[in-house]
Coordinates of C-alpha atoms in Angstrom, one line a residue:
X1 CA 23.5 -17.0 -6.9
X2 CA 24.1 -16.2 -3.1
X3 CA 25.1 -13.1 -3.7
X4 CA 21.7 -12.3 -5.9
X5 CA 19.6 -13.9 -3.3
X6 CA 21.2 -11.5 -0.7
X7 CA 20.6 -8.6 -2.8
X8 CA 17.1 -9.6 -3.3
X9 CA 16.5 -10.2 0.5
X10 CA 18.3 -6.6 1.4
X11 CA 15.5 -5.2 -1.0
X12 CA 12.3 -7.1 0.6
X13 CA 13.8 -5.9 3.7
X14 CA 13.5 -2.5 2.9
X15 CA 10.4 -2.7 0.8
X16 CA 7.7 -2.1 3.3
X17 CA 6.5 0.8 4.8
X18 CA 4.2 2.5 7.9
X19 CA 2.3 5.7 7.7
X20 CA 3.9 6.4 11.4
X21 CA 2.8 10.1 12.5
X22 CA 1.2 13.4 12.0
X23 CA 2.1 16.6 10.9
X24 CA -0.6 19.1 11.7
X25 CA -0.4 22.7 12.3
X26 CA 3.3 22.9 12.8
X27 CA 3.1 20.3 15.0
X28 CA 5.0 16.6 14.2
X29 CA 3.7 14.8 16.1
X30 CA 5.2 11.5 17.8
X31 CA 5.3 8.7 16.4
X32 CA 2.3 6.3 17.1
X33 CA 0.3 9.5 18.6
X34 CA -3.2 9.3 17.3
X35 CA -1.9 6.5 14.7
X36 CA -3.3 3.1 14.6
X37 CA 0.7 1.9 13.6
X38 CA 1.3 -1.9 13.5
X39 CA 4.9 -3.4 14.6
X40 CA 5.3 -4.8 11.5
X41 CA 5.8 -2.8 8.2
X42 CA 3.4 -5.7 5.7
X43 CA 0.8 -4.7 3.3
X44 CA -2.7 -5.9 2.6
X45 CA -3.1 -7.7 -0.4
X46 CA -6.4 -8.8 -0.9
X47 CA -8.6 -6.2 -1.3
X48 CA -11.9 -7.1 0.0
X49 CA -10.3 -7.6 3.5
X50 CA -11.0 -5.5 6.6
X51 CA -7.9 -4.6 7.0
X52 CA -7.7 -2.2 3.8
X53 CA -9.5 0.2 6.0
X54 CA -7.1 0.8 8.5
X55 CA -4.6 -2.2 8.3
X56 CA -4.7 -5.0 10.7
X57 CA -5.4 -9.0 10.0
X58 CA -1.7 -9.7 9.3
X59 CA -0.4 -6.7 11.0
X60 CA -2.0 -6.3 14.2
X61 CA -2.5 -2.0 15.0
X62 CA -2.0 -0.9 18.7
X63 CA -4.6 1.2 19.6
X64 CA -4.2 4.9 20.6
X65 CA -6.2 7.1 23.3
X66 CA -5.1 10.5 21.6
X67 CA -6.9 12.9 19.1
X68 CA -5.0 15.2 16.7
X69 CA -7.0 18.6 16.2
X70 CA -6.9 19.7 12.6
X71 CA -7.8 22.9 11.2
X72 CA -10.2 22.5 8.1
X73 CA -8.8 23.6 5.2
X74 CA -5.3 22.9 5.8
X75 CA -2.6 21.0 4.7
X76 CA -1.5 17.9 7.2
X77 CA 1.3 15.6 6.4
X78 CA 1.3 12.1 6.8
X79 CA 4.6 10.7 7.5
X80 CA 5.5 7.4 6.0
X81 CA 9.3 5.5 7.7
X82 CA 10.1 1.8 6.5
X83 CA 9.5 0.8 10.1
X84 CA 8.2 3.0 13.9
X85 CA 12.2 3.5 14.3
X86 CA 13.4 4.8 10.8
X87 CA 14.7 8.0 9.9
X88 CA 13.9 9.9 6.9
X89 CA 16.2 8.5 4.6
X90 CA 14.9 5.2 4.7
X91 CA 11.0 5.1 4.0
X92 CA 10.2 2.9 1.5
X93 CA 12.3 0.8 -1.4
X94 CA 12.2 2.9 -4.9
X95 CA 11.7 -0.4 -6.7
X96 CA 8.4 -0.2 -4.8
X97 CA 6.3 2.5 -7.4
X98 CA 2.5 3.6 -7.3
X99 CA -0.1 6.2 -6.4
X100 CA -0.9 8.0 -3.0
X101 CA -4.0 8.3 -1.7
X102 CA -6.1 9.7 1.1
X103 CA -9.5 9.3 2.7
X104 CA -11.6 10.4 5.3
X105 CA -14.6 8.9 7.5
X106 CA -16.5 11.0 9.6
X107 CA -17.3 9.7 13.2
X108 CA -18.9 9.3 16.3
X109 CA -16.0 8.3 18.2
X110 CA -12.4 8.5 16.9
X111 CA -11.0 6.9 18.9
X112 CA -13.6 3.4 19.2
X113 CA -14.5 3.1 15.2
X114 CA -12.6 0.4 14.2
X115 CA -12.7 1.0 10.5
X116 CA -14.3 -0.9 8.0
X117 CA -17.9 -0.1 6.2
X118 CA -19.1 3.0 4.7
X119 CA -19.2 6.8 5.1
X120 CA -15.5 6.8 3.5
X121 CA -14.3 9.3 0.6
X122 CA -11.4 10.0 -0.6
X123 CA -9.8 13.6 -0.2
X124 CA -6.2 13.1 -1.7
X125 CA -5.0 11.1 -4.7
X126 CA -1.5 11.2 -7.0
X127 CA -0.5 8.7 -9.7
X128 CA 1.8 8.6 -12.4
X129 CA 3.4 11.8 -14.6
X130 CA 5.9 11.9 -17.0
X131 CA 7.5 8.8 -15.6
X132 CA 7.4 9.8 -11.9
X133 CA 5.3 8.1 -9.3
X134 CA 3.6 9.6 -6.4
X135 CA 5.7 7.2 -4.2
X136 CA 9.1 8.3 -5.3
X137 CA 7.6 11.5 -4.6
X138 CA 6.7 11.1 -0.8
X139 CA 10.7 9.3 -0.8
X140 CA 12.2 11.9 -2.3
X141 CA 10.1 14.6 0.1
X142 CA 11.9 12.8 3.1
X143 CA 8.7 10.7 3.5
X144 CA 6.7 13.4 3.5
X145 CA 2.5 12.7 1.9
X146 CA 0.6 16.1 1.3
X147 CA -3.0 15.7 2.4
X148 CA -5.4 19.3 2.2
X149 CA -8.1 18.5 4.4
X150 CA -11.5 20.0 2.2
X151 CA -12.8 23.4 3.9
X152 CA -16.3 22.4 3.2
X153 CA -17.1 19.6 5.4
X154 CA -18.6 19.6 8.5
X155 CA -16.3 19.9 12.2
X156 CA -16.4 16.9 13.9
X157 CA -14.6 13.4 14.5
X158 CA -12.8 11.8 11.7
X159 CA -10.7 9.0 10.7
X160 CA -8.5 10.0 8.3
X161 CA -6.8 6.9 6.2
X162 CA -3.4 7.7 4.3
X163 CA -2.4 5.2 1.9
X164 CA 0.1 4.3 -0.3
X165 CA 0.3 1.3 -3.1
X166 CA 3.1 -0.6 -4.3
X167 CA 2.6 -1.9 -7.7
X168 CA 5.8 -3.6 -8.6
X169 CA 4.2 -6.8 -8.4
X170 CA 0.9 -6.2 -10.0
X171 CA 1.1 -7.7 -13.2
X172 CA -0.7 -10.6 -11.3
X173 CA -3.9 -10.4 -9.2
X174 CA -3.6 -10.2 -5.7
X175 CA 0.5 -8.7 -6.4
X176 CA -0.2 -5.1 -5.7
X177 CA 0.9 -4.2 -2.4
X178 CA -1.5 -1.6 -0.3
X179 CA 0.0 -0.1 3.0
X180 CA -2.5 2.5 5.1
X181 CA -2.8 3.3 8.8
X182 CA -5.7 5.3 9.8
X183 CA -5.0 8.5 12.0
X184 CA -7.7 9.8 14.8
X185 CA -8.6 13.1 14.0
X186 CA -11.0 16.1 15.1
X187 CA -11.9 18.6 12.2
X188 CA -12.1 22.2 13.5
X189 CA -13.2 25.1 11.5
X190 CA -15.2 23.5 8.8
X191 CA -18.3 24.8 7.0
X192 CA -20.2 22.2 5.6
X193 CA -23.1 21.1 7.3
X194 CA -23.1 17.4 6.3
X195 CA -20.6 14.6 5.0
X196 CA -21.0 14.3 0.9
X197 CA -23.8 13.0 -0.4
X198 CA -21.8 9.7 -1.6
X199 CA -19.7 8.4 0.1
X200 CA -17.9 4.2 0.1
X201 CA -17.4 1.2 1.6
X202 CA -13.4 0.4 2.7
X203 CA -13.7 -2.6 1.6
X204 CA -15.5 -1.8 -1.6
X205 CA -13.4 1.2 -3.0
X206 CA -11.0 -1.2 -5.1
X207 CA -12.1 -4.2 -6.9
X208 CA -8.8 -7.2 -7.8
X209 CA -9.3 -6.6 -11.5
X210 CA -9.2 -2.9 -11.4
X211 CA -6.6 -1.0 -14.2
X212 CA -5.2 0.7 -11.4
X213 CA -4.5 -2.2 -9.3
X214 CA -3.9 -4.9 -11.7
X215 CA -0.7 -3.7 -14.3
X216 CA 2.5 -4.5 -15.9
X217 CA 4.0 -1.0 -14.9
X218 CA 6.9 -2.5 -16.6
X219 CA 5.1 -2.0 -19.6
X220 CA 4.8 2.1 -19.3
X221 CA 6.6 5.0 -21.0
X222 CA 6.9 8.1 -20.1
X223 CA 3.6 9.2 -21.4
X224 CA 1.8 6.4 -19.9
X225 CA -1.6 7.6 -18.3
X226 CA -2.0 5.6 -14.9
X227 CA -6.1 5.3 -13.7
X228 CA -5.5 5.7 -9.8
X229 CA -8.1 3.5 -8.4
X230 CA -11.4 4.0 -6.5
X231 CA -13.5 7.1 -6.3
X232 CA -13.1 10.4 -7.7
X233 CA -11.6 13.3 -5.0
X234 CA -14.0 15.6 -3.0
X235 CA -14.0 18.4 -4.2
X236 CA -15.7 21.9 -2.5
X237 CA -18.1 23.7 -5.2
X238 CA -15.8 26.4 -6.3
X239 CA -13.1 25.0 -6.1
X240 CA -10.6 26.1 -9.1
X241 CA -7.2 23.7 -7.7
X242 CA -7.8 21.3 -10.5
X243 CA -5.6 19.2 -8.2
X244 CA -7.6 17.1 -6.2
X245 CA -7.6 19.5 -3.0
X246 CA -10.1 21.3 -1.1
X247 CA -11.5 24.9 -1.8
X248 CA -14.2 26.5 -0.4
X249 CA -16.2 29.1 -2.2
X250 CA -17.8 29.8 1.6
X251 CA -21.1 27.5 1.4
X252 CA -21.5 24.2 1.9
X253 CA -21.6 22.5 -1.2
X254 CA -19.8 19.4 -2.3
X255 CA -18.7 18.2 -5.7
X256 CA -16.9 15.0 -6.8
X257 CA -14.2 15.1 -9.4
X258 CA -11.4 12.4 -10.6
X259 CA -8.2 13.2 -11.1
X260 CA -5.7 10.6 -13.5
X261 CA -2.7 11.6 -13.4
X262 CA 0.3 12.7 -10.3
X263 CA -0.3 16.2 -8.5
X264 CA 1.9 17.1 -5.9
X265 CA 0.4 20.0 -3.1
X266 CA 1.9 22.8 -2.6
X267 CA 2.2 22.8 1.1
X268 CA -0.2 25.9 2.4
X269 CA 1.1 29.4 2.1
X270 CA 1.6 33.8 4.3
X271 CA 4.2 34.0 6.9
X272 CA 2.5 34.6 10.9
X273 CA 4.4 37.0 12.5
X274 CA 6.5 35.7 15.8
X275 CA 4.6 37.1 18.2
X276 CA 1.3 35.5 17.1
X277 CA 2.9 32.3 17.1
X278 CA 2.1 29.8 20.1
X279 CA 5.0 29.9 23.0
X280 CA 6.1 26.5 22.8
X281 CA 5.9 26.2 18.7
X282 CA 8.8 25.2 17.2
X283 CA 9.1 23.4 13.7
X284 CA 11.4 19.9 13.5
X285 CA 14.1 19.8 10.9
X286 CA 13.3 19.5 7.4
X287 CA 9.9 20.6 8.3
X288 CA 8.1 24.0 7.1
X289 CA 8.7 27.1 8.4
X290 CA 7.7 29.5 6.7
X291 CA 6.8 31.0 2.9
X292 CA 4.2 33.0 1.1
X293 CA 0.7 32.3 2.9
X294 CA 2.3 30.0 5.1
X295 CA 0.1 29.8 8.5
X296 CA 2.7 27.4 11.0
X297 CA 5.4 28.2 13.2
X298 CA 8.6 29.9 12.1
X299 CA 11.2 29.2 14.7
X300 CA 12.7 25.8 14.2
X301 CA 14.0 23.6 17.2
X302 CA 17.4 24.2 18.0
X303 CA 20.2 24.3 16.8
X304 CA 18.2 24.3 13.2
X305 CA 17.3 27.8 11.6
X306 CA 14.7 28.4 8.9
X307 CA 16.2 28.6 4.9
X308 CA 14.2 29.7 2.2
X309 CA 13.9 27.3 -0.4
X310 CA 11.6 29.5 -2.8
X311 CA 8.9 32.2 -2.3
X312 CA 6.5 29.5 -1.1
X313 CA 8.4 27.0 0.9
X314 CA 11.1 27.8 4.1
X315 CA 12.7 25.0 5.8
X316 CA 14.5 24.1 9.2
X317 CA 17.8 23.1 8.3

């Protein structure tokens, strides 16, 4: 018996996870740098809280004075470590299984909105495929959560909320697990000329009862269909991804569509010659470097040199 109780507490001590930095442009960004991160690695629980917009309540976030630019139409990464000191190898406990999700808010200030109340939709969702979850996903990819920010919307202030839930315990209410930190962001390059026409209230977007929040995942087979919860994807009116990610068909149109089951993005593609590349770019290891339509840096920080792991995806190894 002491043994299993050890086992179980080396588990719960592992469990949790932090959405701790940025990846934009070719840039990682350190840790806590335009994140709202709290020092400890809990979830929310209840889900008509204030925290599920950007965390808080139990886990007090520091605020941050910086602003990540990010191109619209790209692909950031949100990167998720079990606490602000973990490496890549230790993210989040497997046991731990469930969708990941993304939102954004558009804002006056990034760096003063705290959060909660309307103006939120989501831009990112991935559940449940042939027996893999989106979470053993973002593990396996070195904690690694593909977010394509939509083309279509307008430049301006955002907070963008990446979330991930844990829904090992949800076979009773109030057991699924929901960790999210917000990022401060400013949108460059977008078309649209206004936010979408509908957008929700964090709280609001998830409801106790909901099929995607309260399960028995125990209960699934491989060809299990998982409802991810909350609203459907933005989507920009052309857009032919059928994955949940921007496109823009160069107006400034937006559509809404939902998406069921686990896709994983493909990071952006084309390489950029050196010599267009910033002086002081340089790519961290395991990051992107390069690949077919691939827009970041291509020299990776020493000693590291770029590997191609297929036509679309290089890496610093």
């Amino acid at each position: 018996m002491k043994t299993l109780s050890l086992l179980a507490a080396a588990t719960a001590a592992s469990a949790h996870t932090i959405f701790v930095q940025l990846d934009s442009g070719g840039t990682v960004y350190p840790v806590s740098y335009a994140v709202r991160t709290p020092t400890y690695d809990g979830p929310i629980t209840d889900v008509t809280s204030d925290a599920l917009a950007c965390n808080g309540g139990p886990n007090p976030t520091t605020a941050t004075k910086d602003i990540i630019t990010v191109q619209a139409g790209s692909t950031v990464k949100a990167i998720w470590r079990h606490t602000l000191t973990a490496d890549k190898t230790n993210i989040m406990d497997p046991s731990h299984k469930g969708p990941t999700l993304a939102y954004l808010k558009k804002v006056d200030n990034a760096l003063t909105d705290k959060g909660p109340g309307g103006g939120w939709f989501k831009i990112q969702e991935a559940g449940y495929s042939n027996g893999q979850w989106a979470t053993n996903t973002v593990i396996s990819n070195g904690g690694l959560h593909y977010i394509d920010i939509p083309a279509c919307i307008p430049s301006g202030q955002y907070l963008l909320r990446a979330e991930m839930i844990a829904l090992h315990g949800a076979g009773s209410s109030g057991g699924a697990q929901l960790y999210m930190e917000c990022a401060q962001i400013n949108i460059v390059g977008g078309t649209g000329s206004s936010v979408p026409a509908k957008t929700y209230s964090i709280p609001g977007i998830y409801k106790a009862n909901d099929p995607g929040i309260l399960i028995n995942i125990y209960s699934m087979t491989t060809s299990s269909k998982y409802t991810i919860p909350g609203p459907p994807v933005l989507t920009c009116s052309g857009s032919g991804s059928g994955s949940g990610a921007a496109a823009s068909s160069g107006g400034n149109a937006v559509a809404e569509t939902p998406t069921t089951l686990m896709t994983v993005a493909v990071p952006a593609a084309t390489s950029v010659p050196a010599s267009q590349e910033p002086p002081s770019c340089s790519v961290a290891q395991w990051q992107q470097c390069g690949g077919s339509n691939y827009s970041g840096c291509t020299t990776c920080a020493s000693p590291y040199t770029c590997k191609q792991v297929n036509a679309y995806y290089h890496q610093c190894t």
